[in-house]
XYZ file of C-alpha atoms in Angstrom:
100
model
C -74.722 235.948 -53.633
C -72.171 233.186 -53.256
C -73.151 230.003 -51.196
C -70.490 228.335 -49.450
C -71.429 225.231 -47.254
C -75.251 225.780 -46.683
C -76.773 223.973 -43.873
C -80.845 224.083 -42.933
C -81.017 222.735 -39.062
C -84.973 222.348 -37.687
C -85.714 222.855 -34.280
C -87.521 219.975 -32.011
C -89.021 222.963 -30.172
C -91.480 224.002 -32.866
C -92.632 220.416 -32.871
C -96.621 220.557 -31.496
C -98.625 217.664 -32.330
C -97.757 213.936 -31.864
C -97.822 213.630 -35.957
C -95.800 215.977 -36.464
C -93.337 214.362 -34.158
C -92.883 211.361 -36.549
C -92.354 213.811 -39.637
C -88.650 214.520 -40.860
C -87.275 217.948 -40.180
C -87.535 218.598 -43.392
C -91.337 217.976 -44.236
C -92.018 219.994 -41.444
C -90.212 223.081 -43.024
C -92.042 222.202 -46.688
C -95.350 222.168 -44.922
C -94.622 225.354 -42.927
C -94.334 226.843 -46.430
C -96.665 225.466 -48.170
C -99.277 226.825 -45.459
C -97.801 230.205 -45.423
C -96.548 229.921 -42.144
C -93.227 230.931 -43.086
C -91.151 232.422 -45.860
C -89.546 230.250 -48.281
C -85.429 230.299 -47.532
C -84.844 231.411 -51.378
C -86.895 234.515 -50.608
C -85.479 235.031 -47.009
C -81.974 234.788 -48.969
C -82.528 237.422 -51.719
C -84.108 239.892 -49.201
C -81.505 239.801 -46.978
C -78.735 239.978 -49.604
C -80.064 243.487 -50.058
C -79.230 244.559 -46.830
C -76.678 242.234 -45.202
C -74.559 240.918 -48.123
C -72.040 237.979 -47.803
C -71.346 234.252 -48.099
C -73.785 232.297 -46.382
C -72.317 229.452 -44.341
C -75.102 228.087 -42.192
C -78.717 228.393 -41.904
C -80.642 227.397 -39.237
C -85.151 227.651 -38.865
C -85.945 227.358 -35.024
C -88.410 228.921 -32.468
C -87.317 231.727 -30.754
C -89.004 235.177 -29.504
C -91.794 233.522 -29.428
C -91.612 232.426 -33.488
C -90.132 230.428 -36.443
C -87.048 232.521 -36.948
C -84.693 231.542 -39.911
C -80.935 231.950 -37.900
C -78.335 232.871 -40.826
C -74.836 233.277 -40.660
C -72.681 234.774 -43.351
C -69.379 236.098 -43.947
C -69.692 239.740 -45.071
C -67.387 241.601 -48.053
C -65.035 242.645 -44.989
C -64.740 239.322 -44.009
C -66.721 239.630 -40.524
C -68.962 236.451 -39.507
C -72.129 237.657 -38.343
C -75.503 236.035 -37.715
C -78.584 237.372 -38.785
C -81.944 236.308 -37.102
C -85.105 236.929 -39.202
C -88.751 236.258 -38.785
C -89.588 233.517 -40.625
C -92.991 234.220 -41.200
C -92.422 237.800 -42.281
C -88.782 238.154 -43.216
C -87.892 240.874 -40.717
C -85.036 241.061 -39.142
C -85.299 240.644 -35.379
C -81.163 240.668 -34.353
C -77.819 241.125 -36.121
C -74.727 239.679 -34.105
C -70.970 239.584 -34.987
C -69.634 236.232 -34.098
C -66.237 235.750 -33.045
């Protein structure tokens, strides 16, 4: 899988203590994995190459439904932009959507 200009964007709405609050976007993610609250992106990626492959352009890990869900969008072989919304915690996919 090719990766063009890959992007990770964190959510403020996940945030739920007052120490998390002063941690980076980033740490927040790490510790998320590291506690097995959510997939790592690298395994997210290869498991979704399988079924939806394409150029990924932008990923984004926010709360919505309820859960972490990693947002990805990608440019399929056919040239289509469509995003891809997967459960972050379990890697399945919750919504596909072409993009305009």
């Amino acid at each position: 899988m090719k990766y063009a200009v890959l992007t990770l964007i964190l959510s403020s709405a996940s945030i739920s203590t007052a120490q998390e609050a002063v941690m980076p976007d980033y740490e927040l993610a790490l510790d998320a994995v590291q506690d097995g609250e959510i997939l790592p992106l690298a395994d997210i990626l290869a498991e979704l190459n399988k079924t939806h492959p394409g150029e990924v352009v932008e990923v984004e890990l926010e709360y919505d439904f309820g859960r972490r869900v990693y947002e990805i969008e990608l440019i399929t072989p056919e040239g289509l932009l469509i995003e891809v919304d997967l459960d972050a915690a379990t890697g399945k996919i919750l919504e596909v959507e072409e993009d305009d």
